mmCIF file of C-alpha atoms in Angstrom:
data_model
loop_
_atom_site.group_PDB
_atom_site.id
_atom_site.type_symbol
_atom_site.label_atom_id
_atom_site.label_comp_id
_atom_site.label_asym_id
_atom_site.label_seq_id
_atom_site.Cartn_x
_atom_site.Cartn_y
_atom_site.Cartn_z
ATOM 1 C CA MET A 1 0.072 -0.196 0.083
ATOM 2 C CA PHE A 2 1.497 3.395 -0.592
ATOM 3 C CA GLN A 3 1.204 6.521 1.460
ATOM 4 C CA ALA A 4 -0.817 9.903 0.562
ATOM 5 C CA SER A 5 2.359 11.883 1.189
ATOM 6 C CA GLU A 6 3.995 9.791 -1.432
ATOM 7 C CA LEU A 7 0.950 10.305 -3.742
ATOM 8 C CA MET A 8 1.234 13.784 -3.123
ATOM 9 C CA THR A 9 4.835 14.187 -4.053
ATOM 10 C CA LEU A 10 3.954 12.749 -7.095
ATOM 11 C CA ILE A 11 1.091 15.034 -8.073
ATOM 12 C CA LEU A 12 2.833 18.331 -7.006
ATOM 13 C CA GLY A 13 5.894 16.920 -9.101
ATOM 14 C CA LEU A 14 3.554 16.497 -12.288
ATOM 15 C CA ILE A 15 1.849 20.088 -11.487
ATOM 16 C CA GLY A 16 5.357 21.328 -11.051
ATOM 17 C CA LEU A 17 6.402 19.723 -14.655
ATOM 18 C CA VAL A 18 4.490 22.433 -16.318
ATOM 19 C CA VAL A 19 5.990 25.378 -14.329
ATOM 20 C CA VAL A 20 9.541 24.093 -14.777
ATOM 21 C CA TRP A 21 9.200 23.560 -18.645
ATOM 22 C CA HIS A 22 7.965 26.983 -18.792
ATOM 23 C CA LEU A 23 10.558 28.486 -16.953
ATOM 24 C CA LEU A 24 13.029 26.607 -18.693
ATOM 25 C CA ARG A 25 12.856 28.169 -21.876
ATOM 26 C CA CYS A 26 15.121 30.894 -21.389
ATOM 27 C CA LEU A 27 18.047 28.907 -20.789
ATOM 28 C CA PRO A 28 20.430 27.635 -23.539
ATOM 29 C CA ARG A 29 19.413 24.613 -25.256
ATOM 30 C CA ALA A 30 22.287 22.077 -24.030
ATOM 31 C CA THR A 31 21.273 23.422 -20.378
ATOM 32 C CA ILE A 32 17.325 22.811 -21.089
ATOM 33 C CA ARG A 33 18.126 19.243 -21.926
ATOM 34 C CA LEU A 34 20.164 18.535 -19.064
ATOM 35 C CA PHE A 35 17.702 19.952 -16.442
ATOM 36 C CA LYS A 36 14.632 18.423 -18.413
ATOM 37 C CA GLY A 37 16.086 15.112 -17.951
ATOM 38 C CA ALA A 38 17.242 15.569 -14.458
ATOM 39 C CA TYR A 39 13.259 16.892 -13.290
ATOM 40 C CA LEU A 40 12.353 13.596 -15.434
ATOM 41 C CA ALA A 41 14.392 11.182 -13.457
ATOM 42 C CA LEU A 42 13.652 12.924 -10.261
ATOM 43 C CA LEU A 43 9.512 12.615 -11.417
ATOM 44 C CA GLY A 44 10.643 8.733 -12.098
ATOM 45 C CA GLY A 45 11.713 8.456 -8.747
ATOM 46 C CA TYR A 46 8.572 9.763 -7.469
ATOM 47 C CA VAL A 47 6.351 7.213 -9.945
ATOM 48 C CA PHE A 48 8.386 4.247 -8.681
ATOM 49 C CA THR A 49 8.231 5.220 -4.788
ATOM 50 C CA VAL A 50 4.407 4.549 -5.349
ATOM 51 C CA VAL A 51 4.540 1.805 -7.800
ATOM 52 C CA GLU A 52 6.885 -0.095 -5.027
ATOM 53 C CA GLY A 53 3.871 0.213 -2.299
ATOM 54 C CA VAL A 54 1.868 -1.908 -4.641
ATOM 55 C CA TRP A 55 4.253 -4.438 -6.930
ATOM 56 C CA LEU A 56 7.419 -5.528 -6.979
ATOM 57 C CA ALA A 57 8.970 -3.353 -3.948
ATOM 58 C CA ASP A 58 12.562 -3.949 -3.833
ATOM 59 C CA PHE A 59 12.638 -3.845 -7.564
ATOM 60 C CA PHE A 60 10.971 -0.443 -7.679
ATOM 61 C CA ASN A 61 13.093 0.995 -4.931
ATOM 62 C CA LEU A 62 16.351 -0.013 -6.454
ATOM 63 C CA LEU A 63 14.589 2.345 -9.800
ATOM 64 C CA GLU A 64 13.185 5.052 -7.430
ATOM 65 C CA HIS A 65 16.917 5.555 -5.575
ATOM 66 C CA LEU A 66 18.556 4.888 -9.414
ATOM 67 C CA GLY A 67 16.654 7.657 -10.342
ATOM 68 C CA TYR A 68 17.068 10.050 -8.056
ATOM 69 C CA ALA A 69 20.892 9.229 -8.160
ATOM 70 C CA VAL A 70 20.504 10.272 -12.088
ATOM 71 C CA ALA A 71 18.652 13.284 -11.298
ATOM 72 C CA GLY A 72 21.240 14.604 -8.742
ATOM 73 C CA LEU A 73 23.976 13.924 -10.891
ATOM 74 C CA ALA A 74 22.350 15.487 -14.272
ATOM 75 C CA PHE A 75 20.934 18.618 -11.714
ATOM 76 C CA ALA A 76 24.578 19.124 -10.845
ATOM 77 C CA LEU A 77 25.760 18.863 -14.273
ATOM 78 C CA ALA A 78 23.651 21.348 -15.617
ATOM 79 C CA CYS A 79 24.161 23.628 -13.004
ATOM 80 C CA TRP A 80 28.089 23.323 -13.670
ATOM 81 C CA ARG A 81 27.460 23.946 -17.476
ATOM 82 C CA LEU A 82 24.947 26.319 -16.948
ATOM 83 C CA PRO A 83 27.805 29.714 -16.672
ATOM 84 C CA ARG A 84 29.423 28.509 -19.786
ATOM 85 C CA ASP A 85 26.481 27.966 -21.917
ATOM 86 C CA LEU A 86 25.528 31.477 -20.772
ATOM 87 C CA THR A 87 28.477 33.257 -21.412
ATOM 88 C CA ASP A 88 28.788 31.604 -24.786
ATOM 89 C CA ARG A 89 25.652 32.837 -25.558
ATOM 90 C CA ARG A 90 26.049 36.333 -24.930
ATOM 91 C CA PRO A 91 26.544 38.677 -28.040
ATOM 92 C CA GLU A 92 29.904 39.929 -29.166
ATOM 93 C CA SER A 93 30.413 43.774 -28.324
ATOM 94 C CA GLY A 94 31.953 45.687 -30.791
ATOM 95 C CA ASP A 95 30.758 45.049 -33.911
#
């Protein structure tokens, strides 16, 4: 059986998906892909934590934690690349 807090986290994550997708439009394309991939991995972790309460608990628990790990790495990489991608995007002055 799943917990109400896990279900609410999933629902809020799905609502946040719309907000995040809209806010990411102003970033460089390479960074957008990393942030979107990270958010989808995080959302996958939310789905897996709900499913693990109903079916194949050990397997979906593993997938949940892999999703969180991938999300953390992708967010870290996106944050590391963001300043460089923003600098590359800046127009040159003096033309």
